[in-house]
Amino acid sequence: MNHMKQMKNAIQNVSRRDMLKAGGLVLGASLLPGGSLIGNAMAAGGAVRPNLFVAIDADGTVTLTCSRTEMGQGVRTGVPMILADELEADWARVKIWQAPGDPDKYDPAGKDGQNTDGSRSTRHSFTVMRELGAAGRWVLEQAAARKWGVDASEVYAKDHRLHHTPTGRSFDFGEVIDVAADIAVPTGEGAPKPRLKHESEWKYIGRDMPMVDNYDITTGGANYGADITIPGMRIAVVARSPVFRGKVKSFDATEALKVQGVERVIEIPALADDKAPEFRALGGIAVVGSNTWSVMEGRSKLEIEWEAGPNAEHDSTTYDDKLRQSARKGGAVVRQRGDAASALAGAAKVVEAEYFVPYFIHTPMEPPAAIVDANVRPVQVWAATQAPNETRQYVAEALGLEKSEVECRVTLLGGGFGRKSKPDFVCEAAILSKAVGAPVRVQWTREDEIQNGYYHAACAQHLKAGLDADGKVTAWHQSGAWPSILGLWNPAQKTGFPIEYGLGLVDMPYNGVPNIQIENGEADVMIRVGWYRSVNNIQHAFAMNCFANELAEAAGRDPLELLLELIGEADVLDLTKDGVEKYWNYGDSVDDWPIMPKRLSNVLRRVAAESGYGRAMAKGHGLGLACHRSFHSYVATAVHVVVRDDGSLHIPQVDVAIDCGRYVNPEGIRKQIEGATVYGNSIARHGRITTTGGAVDQSNFHDYPVTRIDDAPLDVRVHIVEDYVALPPCGVGEPGVPPYTPALLNAIYQATGKRIRQLPIGDQLKA
């Protein structure tokens, strides 16, 4: 219970009078509609739920607020590093405080609502966190100057101390907070802004820093969603329809209620037929009791008759064929340059191929878990969530309340990958807590996650290209079909929408092709589709890079040479010239984050050099290349594969070059790329969800395997390209995933002469 007591203390409301008594300094910021930064200083009791970002105690301890979710990617280290650097804090004297969900307080950039997805935490936090840190440093310098009775221009902060240049005197940060409490950062038009440090002065930004949570994570001290307990809490598991949007026809709980520890069996009503699923609870039969084992045992003894509903005909075999047919047929034109049809008709050679990816499921090591006490106001939520404010929104709706009546505290996540941005499991806990009149923790199992989760969209793609007599690509026609996530809001949705088009499809940086046409065919949404690590970039990078390799073979050219020619060396790719008027660009300005083909060519050359591309390979060995732009970053991957006589694979080395612009923690980048490589290996070799009669066929790692130590690429060499490091930060968590699969498949082709166009690889080489 100690960890819960600590958490409760960390979120208590503290009056200004109590804050003054405690004798600390807290600094924070918000953005006015005009964009000016407001800083203010007030005395505060350490980091007791401030609505601010920097706290300094009387002993000099600095507490920095992290408003993003930590799920192993290092955000609780990287973003506070920016603050600490500008503040001139000693990292050894820094603590991190996790903010609850409240975008008005904890999303000072005003862009993400605290959502931790889309590989955007650093790129959207970098500037505003620097400003916050600089504001804190300014206040401390002013305070020291007042205390000494000198001009502030003679004072500077360095290494957690305030220094007086003429005399050499110094104060520790904690020694000036009594004076700093009365100093406010100037605001309003014309007010001077605190000076940002020149990059030559940075001591943390751009340097390796271990994760602040490493020790707790590796020693078992970290608290995840299922670790939180509160007095009177009950445990619940839910039996859900095996078919998306199925309903309970009848159930018998007699045997379940005989299990010791089972207290109640409650039906969670199914959503009304006219209610879009979005991220809501879909309904089911919940078993509630005193411990996890009892409720799981009780659930196994439920007798339930299900009404399968409208998606009972969802069989992956026939559905996959429909996707292929739709891709061949084409549909809405989403990008067009020149006249691809005429160029294909006049080409010296036409190459055509189809590629397919099945449904995938996220499989974070920690299945979803959440605790809700719906019987207090505000409603209290503790959740392993990537989206605390969307969680508040959906929980409030489930309880018939306003969002302001729900508070959400974020625990560490044992992996997220997009699954935990969807708060359906938290809604279940809220509904059950209200029903039983006590706090409830809903725990999902691995089987729940695989059979009732959200799935990366299956996708079929049909590609056709024309080559001239010199082997140059004169035309590129691509058409894809997939179920859109928008179908969760509009069940009648048949095609994608700009966000999905902007995930590596319309922004395909092949600027060297004179004639391009990209289309989107129709597809029915018959399962819960949900964001997944790197989302639609996976299928687009897979198809484009493998097809480019096929074109090189057809033209009798080196794949690297042809790929560089496809990309070109343009500084900027203007999609409006190709009829793309509403390019999503990951939600950011194309002025700040333009598509730059030359950066993609740059990383491709770098990874080719680092991997030794072009050298003679032994029999059964291959070295394949692929590259992709996603989340504004440019990544190229080289995979060295060994295909044994029995068709099994060994991957002795992977090289990855990444250009992510300005970066904060290179150690974090290496970890992310290494993890993305392993994740991509699961996608390429193992991942496949299938359905029969609307129900998912797989249930756990025995039939939905992920990469294990014996088939993991263990030697992953990450090359951080700094040629464009002066440009704004880009994403890192997801961009390493898309190029891995095509690089591996291109390597397999070099080693064996066999093309694999459908994922996963599985036993295709053994055949």
mmCIF file of C-alpha atoms in Angstrom, residues 2-3 39 50 101 127 193 367 375 384 392 453 475 541 575 609 723:
data_model
loop_
_atom_site.group_PDB
_atom_site.id
_atom_site.type_symbol
_atom_site.label_atom_id
_atom_site.label_comp_id
_atom_site.label_asym_id
_atom_site.label_seq_id
_atom_site.Cartn_x
_atom_site.Cartn_y
_atom_site.Cartn_z
ATOM 1 C CA ASN A 2 2.974 2.347 0.379
ATOM 2 C CA HIS A 3 3.073 3.128 -3.324
ATOM 3 C CA GLY A 39 5.568 32.579 -16.758
ATOM 4 C CA PRO A 50 1.192 21.868 -9.420
ATOM 5 C CA GLY A 101 -4.759 14.517 -17.473
ATOM 6 C CA THR A 127 10.629 24.808 -27.953
ATOM 7 C CA LYS A 193 11.717 37.046 -23.197
ATOM 8 C CA PRO A 367 -2.364 -6.125 -21.141
ATOM 9 C CA ASN A 375 -18.619 6.889 -6.596
ATOM 10 C CA ALA A 384 -2.190 2.619 -18.104
ATOM 11 C CA ARG A 392 -11.676 11.394 -19.206
ATOM 12 C CA GLY A 453 -8.641 -5.615 -29.071
ATOM 13 C CA ALA A 475 5.210 5.723 -64.585
ATOM 14 C CA ALA A 541 6.911 1.106 -47.036
ATOM 15 C CA LEU A 575 2.438 17.790 -53.099
ATOM 16 C CA ALA A 609 28.080 2.584 -46.766
ATOM 17 C CA ASP A 723 23.490 16.608 -41.548
#
